[in-house]
CSV table of C-alpha atoms in Angstrom, one decimal:
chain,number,residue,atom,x,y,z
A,823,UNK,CA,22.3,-29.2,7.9
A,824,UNK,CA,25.4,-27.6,9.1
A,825,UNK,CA,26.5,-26.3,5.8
A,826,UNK,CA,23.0,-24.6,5.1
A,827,UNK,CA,23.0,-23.3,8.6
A,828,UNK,CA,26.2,-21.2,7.8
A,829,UNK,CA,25.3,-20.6,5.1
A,830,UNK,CA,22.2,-18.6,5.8
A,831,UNK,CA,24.4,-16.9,8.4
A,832,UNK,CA,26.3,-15.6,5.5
A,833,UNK,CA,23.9,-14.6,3.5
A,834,UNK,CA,22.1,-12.9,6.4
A,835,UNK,CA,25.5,-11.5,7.3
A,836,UNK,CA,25.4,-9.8,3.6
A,837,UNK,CA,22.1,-8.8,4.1
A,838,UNK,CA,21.8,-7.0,6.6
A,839,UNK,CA,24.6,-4.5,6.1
A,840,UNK,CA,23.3,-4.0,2.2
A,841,UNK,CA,21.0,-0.4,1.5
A,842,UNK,CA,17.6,-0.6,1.5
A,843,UNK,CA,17.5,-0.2,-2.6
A,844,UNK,CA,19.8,-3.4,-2.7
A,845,UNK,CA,17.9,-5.2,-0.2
A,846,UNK,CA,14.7,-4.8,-2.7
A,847,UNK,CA,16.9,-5.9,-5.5
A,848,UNK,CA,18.2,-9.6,-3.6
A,849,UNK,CA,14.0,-10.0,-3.1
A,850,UNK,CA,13.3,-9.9,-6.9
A,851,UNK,CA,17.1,-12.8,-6.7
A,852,UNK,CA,15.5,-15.7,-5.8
A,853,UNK,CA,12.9,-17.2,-3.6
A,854,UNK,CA,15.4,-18.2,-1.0
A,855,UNK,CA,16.6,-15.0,-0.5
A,856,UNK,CA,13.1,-13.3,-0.6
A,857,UNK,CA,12.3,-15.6,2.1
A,858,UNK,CA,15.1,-15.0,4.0
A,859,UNK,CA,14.8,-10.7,3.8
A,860,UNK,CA,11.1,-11.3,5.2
A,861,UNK,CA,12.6,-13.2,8.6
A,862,UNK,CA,12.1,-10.6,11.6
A,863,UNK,CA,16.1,-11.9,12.8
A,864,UNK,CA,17.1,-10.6,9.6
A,865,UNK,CA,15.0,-7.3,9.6
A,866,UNK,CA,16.1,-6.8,13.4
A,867,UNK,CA,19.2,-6.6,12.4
A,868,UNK,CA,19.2,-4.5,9.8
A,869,UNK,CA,17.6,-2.0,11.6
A,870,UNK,CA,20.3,-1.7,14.2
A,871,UNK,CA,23.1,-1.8,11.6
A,872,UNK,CA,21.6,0.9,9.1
A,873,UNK,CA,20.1,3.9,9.2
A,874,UNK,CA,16.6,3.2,8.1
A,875,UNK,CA,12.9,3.9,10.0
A,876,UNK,CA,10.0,1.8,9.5
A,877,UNK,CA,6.4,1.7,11.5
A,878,UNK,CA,3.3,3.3,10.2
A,879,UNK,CA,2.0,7.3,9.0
A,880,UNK,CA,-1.3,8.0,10.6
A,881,UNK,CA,-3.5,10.6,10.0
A,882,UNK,CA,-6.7,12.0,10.6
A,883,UNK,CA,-8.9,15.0,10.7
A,884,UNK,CA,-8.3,17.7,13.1
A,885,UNK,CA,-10.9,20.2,14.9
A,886,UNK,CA,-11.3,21.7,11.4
A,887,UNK,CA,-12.2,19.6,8.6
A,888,UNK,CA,-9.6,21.1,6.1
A,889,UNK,CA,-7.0,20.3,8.1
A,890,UNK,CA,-5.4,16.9,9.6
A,891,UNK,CA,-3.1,15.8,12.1
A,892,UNK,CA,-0.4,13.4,11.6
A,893,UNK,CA,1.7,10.9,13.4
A,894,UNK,CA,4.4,8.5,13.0
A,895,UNK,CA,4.6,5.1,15.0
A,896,UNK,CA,7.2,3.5,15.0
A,897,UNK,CA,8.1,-0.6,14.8
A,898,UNK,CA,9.9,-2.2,17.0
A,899,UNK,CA,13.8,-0.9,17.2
A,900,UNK,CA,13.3,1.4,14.0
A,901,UNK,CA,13.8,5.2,14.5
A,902,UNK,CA,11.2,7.7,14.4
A,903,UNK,CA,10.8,10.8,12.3
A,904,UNK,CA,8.6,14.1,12.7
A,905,UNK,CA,6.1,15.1,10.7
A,906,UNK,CA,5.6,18.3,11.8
A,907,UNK,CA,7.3,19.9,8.7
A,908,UNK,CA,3.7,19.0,6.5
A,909,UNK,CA,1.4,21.5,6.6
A,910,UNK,CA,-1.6,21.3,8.2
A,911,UNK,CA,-4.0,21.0,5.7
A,912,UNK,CA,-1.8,18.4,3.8
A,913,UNK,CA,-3.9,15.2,3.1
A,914,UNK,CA,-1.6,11.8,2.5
A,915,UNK,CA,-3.4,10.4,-0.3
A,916,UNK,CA,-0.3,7.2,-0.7
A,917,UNK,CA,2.8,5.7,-0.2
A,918,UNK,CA,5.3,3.4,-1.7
A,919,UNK,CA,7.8,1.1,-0.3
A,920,UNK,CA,10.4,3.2,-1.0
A,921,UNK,CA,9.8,5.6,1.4
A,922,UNK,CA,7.8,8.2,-1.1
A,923,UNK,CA,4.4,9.4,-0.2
A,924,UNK,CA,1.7,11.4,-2.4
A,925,UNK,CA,-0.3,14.4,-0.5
A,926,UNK,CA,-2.6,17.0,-1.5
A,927,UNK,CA,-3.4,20.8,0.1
A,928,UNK,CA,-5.7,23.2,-0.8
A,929,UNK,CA,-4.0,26.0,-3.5
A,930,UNK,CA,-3.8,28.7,-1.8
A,931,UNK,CA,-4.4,31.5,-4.4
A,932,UNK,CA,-7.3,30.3,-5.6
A,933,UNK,CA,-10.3,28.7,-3.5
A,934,UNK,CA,-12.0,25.2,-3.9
A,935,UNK,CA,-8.5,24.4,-6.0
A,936,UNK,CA,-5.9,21.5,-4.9
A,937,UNK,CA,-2.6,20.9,-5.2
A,938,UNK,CA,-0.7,17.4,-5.3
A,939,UNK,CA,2.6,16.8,-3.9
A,940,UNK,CA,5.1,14.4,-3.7
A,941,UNK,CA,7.2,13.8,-0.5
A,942,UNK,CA,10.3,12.1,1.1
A,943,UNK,CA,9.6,12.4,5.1
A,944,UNK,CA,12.5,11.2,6.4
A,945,UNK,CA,14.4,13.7,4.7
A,946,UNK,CA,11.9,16.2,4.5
A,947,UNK,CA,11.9,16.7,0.6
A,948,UNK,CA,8.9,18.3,-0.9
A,949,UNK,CA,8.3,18.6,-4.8
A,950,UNK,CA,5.2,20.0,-6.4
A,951,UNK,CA,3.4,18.0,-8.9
A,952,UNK,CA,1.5,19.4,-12.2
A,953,UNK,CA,-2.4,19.1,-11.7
A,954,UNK,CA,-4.6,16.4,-13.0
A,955,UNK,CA,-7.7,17.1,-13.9
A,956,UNK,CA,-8.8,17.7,-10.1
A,957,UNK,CA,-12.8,18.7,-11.6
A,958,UNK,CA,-13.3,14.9,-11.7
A,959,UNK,CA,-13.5,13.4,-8.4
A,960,UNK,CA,-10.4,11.0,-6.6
A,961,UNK,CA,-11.8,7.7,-6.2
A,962,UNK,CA,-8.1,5.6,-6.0
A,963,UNK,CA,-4.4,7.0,-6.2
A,964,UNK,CA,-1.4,5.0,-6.0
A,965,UNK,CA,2.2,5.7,-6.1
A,966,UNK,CA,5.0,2.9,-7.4
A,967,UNK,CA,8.4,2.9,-8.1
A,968,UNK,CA,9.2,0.6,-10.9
A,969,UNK,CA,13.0,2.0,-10.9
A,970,UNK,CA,15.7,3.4,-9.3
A,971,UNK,CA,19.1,2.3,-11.3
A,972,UNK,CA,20.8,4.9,-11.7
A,973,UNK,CA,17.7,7.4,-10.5
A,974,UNK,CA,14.4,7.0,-9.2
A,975,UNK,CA,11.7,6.5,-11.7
A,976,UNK,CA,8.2,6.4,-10.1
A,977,UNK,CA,4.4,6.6,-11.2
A,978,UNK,CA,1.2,7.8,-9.5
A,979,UNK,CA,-1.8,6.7,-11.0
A,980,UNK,CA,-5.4,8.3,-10.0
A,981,UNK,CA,-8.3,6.9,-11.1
A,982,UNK,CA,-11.4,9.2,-10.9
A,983,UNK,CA,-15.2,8.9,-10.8
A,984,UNK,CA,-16.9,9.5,-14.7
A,985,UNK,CA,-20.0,8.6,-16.4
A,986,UNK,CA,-21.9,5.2,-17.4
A,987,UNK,CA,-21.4,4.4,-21.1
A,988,UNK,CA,-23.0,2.0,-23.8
A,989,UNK,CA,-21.2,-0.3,-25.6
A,990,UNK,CA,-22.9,-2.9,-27.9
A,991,UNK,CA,-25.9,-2.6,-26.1
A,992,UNK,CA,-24.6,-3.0,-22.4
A,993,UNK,CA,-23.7,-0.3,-20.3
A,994,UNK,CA,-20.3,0.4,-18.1
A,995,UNK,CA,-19.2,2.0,-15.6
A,996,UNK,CA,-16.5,3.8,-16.1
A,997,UNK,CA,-13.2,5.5,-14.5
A,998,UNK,CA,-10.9,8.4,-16.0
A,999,UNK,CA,-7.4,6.7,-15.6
A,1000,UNK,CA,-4.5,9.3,-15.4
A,1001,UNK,CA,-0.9,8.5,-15.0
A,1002,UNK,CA,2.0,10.8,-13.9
A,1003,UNK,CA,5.4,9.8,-14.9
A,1004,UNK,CA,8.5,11.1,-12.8
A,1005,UNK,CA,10.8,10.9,-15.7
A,1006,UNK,CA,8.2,12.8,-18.1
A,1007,UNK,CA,6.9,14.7,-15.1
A,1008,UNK,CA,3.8,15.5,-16.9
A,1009,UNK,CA,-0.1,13.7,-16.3
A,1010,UNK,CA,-0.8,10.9,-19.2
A,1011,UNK,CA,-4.9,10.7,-19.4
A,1012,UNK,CA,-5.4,6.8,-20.7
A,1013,UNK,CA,-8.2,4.9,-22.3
A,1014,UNK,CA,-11.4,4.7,-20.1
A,1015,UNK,CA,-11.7,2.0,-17.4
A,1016,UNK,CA,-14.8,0.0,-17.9
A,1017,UNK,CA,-16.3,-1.9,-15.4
A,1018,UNK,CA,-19.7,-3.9,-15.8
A,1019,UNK,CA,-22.8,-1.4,-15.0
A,1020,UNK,CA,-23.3,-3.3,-11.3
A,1021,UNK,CA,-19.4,-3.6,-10.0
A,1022,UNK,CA,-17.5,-0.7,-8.6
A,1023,UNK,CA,-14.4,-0.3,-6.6
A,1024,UNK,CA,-14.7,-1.1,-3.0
A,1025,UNK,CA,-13.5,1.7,-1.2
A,1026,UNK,CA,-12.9,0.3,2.6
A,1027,UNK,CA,-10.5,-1.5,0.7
A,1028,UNK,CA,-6.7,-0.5,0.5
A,1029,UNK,CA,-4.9,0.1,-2.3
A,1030,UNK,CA,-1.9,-2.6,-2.2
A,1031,UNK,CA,1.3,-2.0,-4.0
A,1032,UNK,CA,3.7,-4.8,-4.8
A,1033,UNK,CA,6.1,-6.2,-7.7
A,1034,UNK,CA,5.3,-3.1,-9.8
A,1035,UNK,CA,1.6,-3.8,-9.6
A,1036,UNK,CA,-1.1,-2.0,-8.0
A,1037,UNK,CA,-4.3,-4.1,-7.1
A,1038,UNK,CA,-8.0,-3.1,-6.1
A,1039,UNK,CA,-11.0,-5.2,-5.1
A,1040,UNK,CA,-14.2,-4.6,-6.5
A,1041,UNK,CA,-17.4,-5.2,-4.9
A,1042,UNK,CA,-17.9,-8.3,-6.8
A,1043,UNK,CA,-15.1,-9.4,-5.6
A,1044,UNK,CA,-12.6,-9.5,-8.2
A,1045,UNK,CA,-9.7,-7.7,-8.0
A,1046,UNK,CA,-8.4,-5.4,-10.1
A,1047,UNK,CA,-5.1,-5.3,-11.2
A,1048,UNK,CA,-2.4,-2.3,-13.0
A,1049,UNK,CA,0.9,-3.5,-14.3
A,1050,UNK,CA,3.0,-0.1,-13.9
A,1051,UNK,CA,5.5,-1.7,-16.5
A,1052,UNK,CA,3.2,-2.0,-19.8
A,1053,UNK,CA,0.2,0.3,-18.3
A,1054,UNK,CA,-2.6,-2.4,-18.5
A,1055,UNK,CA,-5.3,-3.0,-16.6
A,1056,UNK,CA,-6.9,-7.2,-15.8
A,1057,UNK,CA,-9.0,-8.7,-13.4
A,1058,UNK,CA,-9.0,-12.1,-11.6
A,1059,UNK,CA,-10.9,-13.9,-9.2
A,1060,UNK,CA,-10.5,-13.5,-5.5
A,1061,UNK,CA,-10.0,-16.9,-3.6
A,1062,UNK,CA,-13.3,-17.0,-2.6
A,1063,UNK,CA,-15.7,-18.7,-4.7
A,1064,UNK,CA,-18.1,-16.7,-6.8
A,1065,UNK,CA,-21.6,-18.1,-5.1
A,1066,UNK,CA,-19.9,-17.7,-1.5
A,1067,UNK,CA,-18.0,-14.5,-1.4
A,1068,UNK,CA,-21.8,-12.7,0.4
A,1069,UNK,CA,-21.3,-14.9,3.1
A,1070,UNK,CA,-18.1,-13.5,3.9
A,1071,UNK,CA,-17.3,-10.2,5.8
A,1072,UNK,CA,-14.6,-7.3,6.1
A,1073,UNK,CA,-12.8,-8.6,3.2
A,1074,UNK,CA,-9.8,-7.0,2.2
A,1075,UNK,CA,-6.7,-6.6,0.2
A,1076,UNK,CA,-3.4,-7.2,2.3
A,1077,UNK,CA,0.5,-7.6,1.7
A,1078,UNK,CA,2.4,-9.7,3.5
A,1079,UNK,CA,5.8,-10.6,3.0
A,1080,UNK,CA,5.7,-8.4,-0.1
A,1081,UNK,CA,2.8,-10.5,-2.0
A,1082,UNK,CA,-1.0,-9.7,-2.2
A,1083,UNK,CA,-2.9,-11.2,0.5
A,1084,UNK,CA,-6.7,-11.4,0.8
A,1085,UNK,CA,-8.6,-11.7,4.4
A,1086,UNK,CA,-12.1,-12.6,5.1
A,1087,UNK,CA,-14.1,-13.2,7.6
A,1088,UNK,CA,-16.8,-15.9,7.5
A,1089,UNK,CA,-20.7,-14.6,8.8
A,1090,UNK,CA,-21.8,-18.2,9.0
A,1091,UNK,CA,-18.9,-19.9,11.7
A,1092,UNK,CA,-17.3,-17.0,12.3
A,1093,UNK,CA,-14.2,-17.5,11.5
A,1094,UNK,CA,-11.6,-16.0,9.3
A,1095,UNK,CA,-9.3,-16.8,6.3
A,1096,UNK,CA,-6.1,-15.3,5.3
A,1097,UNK,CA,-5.1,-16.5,1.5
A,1098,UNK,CA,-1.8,-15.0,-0.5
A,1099,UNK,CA,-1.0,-15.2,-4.3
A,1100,UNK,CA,0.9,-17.6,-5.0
A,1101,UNK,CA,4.8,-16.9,-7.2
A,1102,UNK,CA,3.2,-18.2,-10.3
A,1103,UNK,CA,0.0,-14.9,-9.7
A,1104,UNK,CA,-2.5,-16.8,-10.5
A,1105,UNK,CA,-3.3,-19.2,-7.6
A,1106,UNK,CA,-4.2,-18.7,-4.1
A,1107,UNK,CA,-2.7,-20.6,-1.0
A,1108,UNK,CA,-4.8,-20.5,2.3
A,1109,UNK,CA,-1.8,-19.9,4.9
A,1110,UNK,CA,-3.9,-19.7,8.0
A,1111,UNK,CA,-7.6,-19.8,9.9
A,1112,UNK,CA,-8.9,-18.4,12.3
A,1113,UNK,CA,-11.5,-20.3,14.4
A,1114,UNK,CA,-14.3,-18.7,16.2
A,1115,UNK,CA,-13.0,-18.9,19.7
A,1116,UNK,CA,-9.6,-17.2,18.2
A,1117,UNK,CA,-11.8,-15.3,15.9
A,1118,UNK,CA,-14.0,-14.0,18.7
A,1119,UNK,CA,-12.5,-10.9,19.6
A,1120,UNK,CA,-12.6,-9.7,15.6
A,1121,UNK,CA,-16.3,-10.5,15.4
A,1122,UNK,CA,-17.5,-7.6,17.9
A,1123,UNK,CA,-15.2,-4.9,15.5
A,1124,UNK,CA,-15.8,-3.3,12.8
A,1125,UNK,CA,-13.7,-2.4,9.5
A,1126,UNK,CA,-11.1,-5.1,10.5
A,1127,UNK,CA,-8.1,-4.0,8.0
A,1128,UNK,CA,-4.5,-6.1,7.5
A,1129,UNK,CA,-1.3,-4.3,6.7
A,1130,UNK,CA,2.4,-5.5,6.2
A,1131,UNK,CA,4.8,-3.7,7.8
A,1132,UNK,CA,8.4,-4.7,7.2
A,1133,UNK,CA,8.9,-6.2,10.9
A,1134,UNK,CA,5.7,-8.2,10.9
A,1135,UNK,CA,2.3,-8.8,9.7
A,1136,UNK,CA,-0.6,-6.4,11.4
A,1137,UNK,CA,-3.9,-6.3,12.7
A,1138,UNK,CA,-6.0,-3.4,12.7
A,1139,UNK,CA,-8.8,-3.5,15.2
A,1140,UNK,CA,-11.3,-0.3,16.3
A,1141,UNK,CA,-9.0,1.4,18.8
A,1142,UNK,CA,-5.8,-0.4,18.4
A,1143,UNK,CA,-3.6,-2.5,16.4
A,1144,UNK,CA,-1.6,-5.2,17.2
A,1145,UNK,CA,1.8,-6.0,16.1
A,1146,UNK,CA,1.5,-10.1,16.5
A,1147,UNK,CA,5.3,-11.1,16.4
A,1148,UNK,CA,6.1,-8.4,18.6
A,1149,UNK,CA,3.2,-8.3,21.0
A,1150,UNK,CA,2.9,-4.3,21.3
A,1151,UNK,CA,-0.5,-2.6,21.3
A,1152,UNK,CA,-0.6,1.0,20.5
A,1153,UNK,CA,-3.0,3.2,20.7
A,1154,UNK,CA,-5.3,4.0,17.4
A,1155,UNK,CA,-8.3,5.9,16.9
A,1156,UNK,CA,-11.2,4.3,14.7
A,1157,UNK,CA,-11.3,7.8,12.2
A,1158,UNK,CA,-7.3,7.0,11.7
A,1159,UNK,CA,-5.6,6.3,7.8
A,1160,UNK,CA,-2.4,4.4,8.0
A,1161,UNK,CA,-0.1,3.7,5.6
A,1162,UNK,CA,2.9,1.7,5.9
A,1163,UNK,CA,6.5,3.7,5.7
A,1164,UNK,CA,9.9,2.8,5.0
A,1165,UNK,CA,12.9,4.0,4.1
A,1166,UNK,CA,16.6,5.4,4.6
A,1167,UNK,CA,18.0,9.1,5.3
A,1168,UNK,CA,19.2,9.5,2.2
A,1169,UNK,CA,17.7,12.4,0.0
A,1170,UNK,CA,16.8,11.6,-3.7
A,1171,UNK,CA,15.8,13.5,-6.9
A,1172,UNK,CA,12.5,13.4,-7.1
A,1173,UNK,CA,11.3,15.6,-9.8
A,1174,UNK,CA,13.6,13.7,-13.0
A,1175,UNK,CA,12.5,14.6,-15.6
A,1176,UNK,CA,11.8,18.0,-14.6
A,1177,UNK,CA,12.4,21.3,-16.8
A,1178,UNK,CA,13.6,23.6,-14.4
């Protein structure tokens, strides 16, 4: 007991003076040091010995449609940052976990026309991105890295709304699936997405990004999953049973500890259930339940949404959410988008790949 005991002191020791880059790399180690970058000791502490910020991007619309306002708060002990420098019209449309959002604005030369943009706010770096075909209309957009040794190599994939199509006598659904590379810096337009006629992407869901792989629930819900490695698209079942999932509520995608988590909440006893994938990705472990008394609070709310942040798990009710290890309400408005942010002061080359 004594020996593992100093040792996780060492290890945390190493830890938490290591960059935020590195830190990511120990996770993908082994489990015990995954586990052990996930403690909130551990992530206290690296936040007072490095130079990092961590907390959440909000934004929503201002007095004019077109434009938006946005704010950063902050977790506990992390620094802040302004994001003043984004113009006002600037829509956040993603973020990764390595500190790199995606945001459109209007182009200004020609009306009705967008522009996409990729960002580093804690350092303020702004690069404009080549168009997609912005005719077709955003449905889901992601942004992951899926490198960064010796540069950063990062994707954004957009899937857009398109046509029903027939295919040995059933019809599909379908989405355009378009992928930008950072290291070929130009838009890839793949293969169709087909769906069966009656399912379609549930859009009060959040995108999540984890392990290279970007997953969405559909309204049958299954989930949806994009391997960012070899560009393919699966699907797989969602804890809940097939004949049961109707009787279950705000259900969402979550992360938590850097794993895909699925939350539901039960119209029948009123409780809740919070599942994650398990390390082998394909089976689901039920890691805690809510019962109706603790439940009872959730049950009057509406859009009830989970988030990871990197200090502790999150709870998003209308008009504030909660940070439960740390026991801090702030104020949130129910029109508010949030996206988790993290990430160092370090500025980065974000357009490799780039012909200047």
């Amino acid at each position: 007991m004594e020996f593992k005991l100093c040792d996780d002191m060492v290890k945390t020791e190493i830890l938490s003076r290591t960059s935020l880059k590195t830190l990511d790399v120990m996770r993908c180690i082994s489990k015990e040091f995954e586990k052990l970058t996930y403690e909130p000791y551990l992530l206290d502490l690296y936040k007072q010995r490095n130079d990092i910020v961590s907390g959440f991007l909000m934004q929503r619309c201002g007095l004019e449609c077109s434009e938006y306002i946005h704010e950063f708060a902050p977790s506990r002990g992390s620094k802040s940052i302004d994001l003043g420098f984004l113009p006002r019209n600037a829509r956040i449309l993603a973020s990764s976990e390595q500190g790199i959002i995606v945001f459109q604005s209007p182009y200004t030369r020609f009306s009705g026309s967008i522009s996409y943009y990729v960002c580093k706010p804690a350092t303020k770096q702004v690069v404009p991105l080549p168009n997609p075909r912005t005719r077709y209309t955003t449905e889901k957009i992601a942004i992951v890295v899926v490198g960064s040794n010796p540069v950063l190599h990062y994707k954004i994939i957009r899937l857009s709304s398109s046509n029903f199509v027939k295919r040995r006598g059933e019809f599909y659904r379908t989405y355009r699936c378009e992928i930008f590379d950072s290291t070929t810096w130009v838009w890839k337009l793949m293969d169709l997405l087909l769906l069966p006629s009656s399912v379609s992407l549930d859009m009060a869901s959040p995108v999540i990004t984890t392990r290279g792989s970007i997953y969405m629930l559909l309204l049958n819900n299954d989930i949806l999953k994009f391997d960012s490695y070899s560009e393919k698209w699966t699907t797989f079942s969602s804890p809940i049973q097939d004949r049961d999932y109707e009787l279950y509520t705000s259900r969402q995608l979550v992360k938590h500890d850097g794993r895909l988590g699925y939350f539901c909440k039960s119209s029948i006893n009123c409780g809740c259930e919070f599942w994650v994938l398990g390390t082998d990705a394909e089976s689901w472990e039920k890691i805690y339940v809510f019962n109706k008394e603790e439940s009872e609070d959730i049950n009057n709310t509406r859009n009830l949404e989970l988030f990871d942040d990197p200090n502790a798990s999150v709870k998003i009710w209308t008009g504030v959410f909660l940070f439960y290890k740390e026991k801090t309400i702030v104020s949130k408005r129910s029109d508010d988008q949030m996206f988790v942010y993290r990430s160092d002061f370090e500025p980065i080359n974000l357009k490799l790949g780039k012909q200047e």
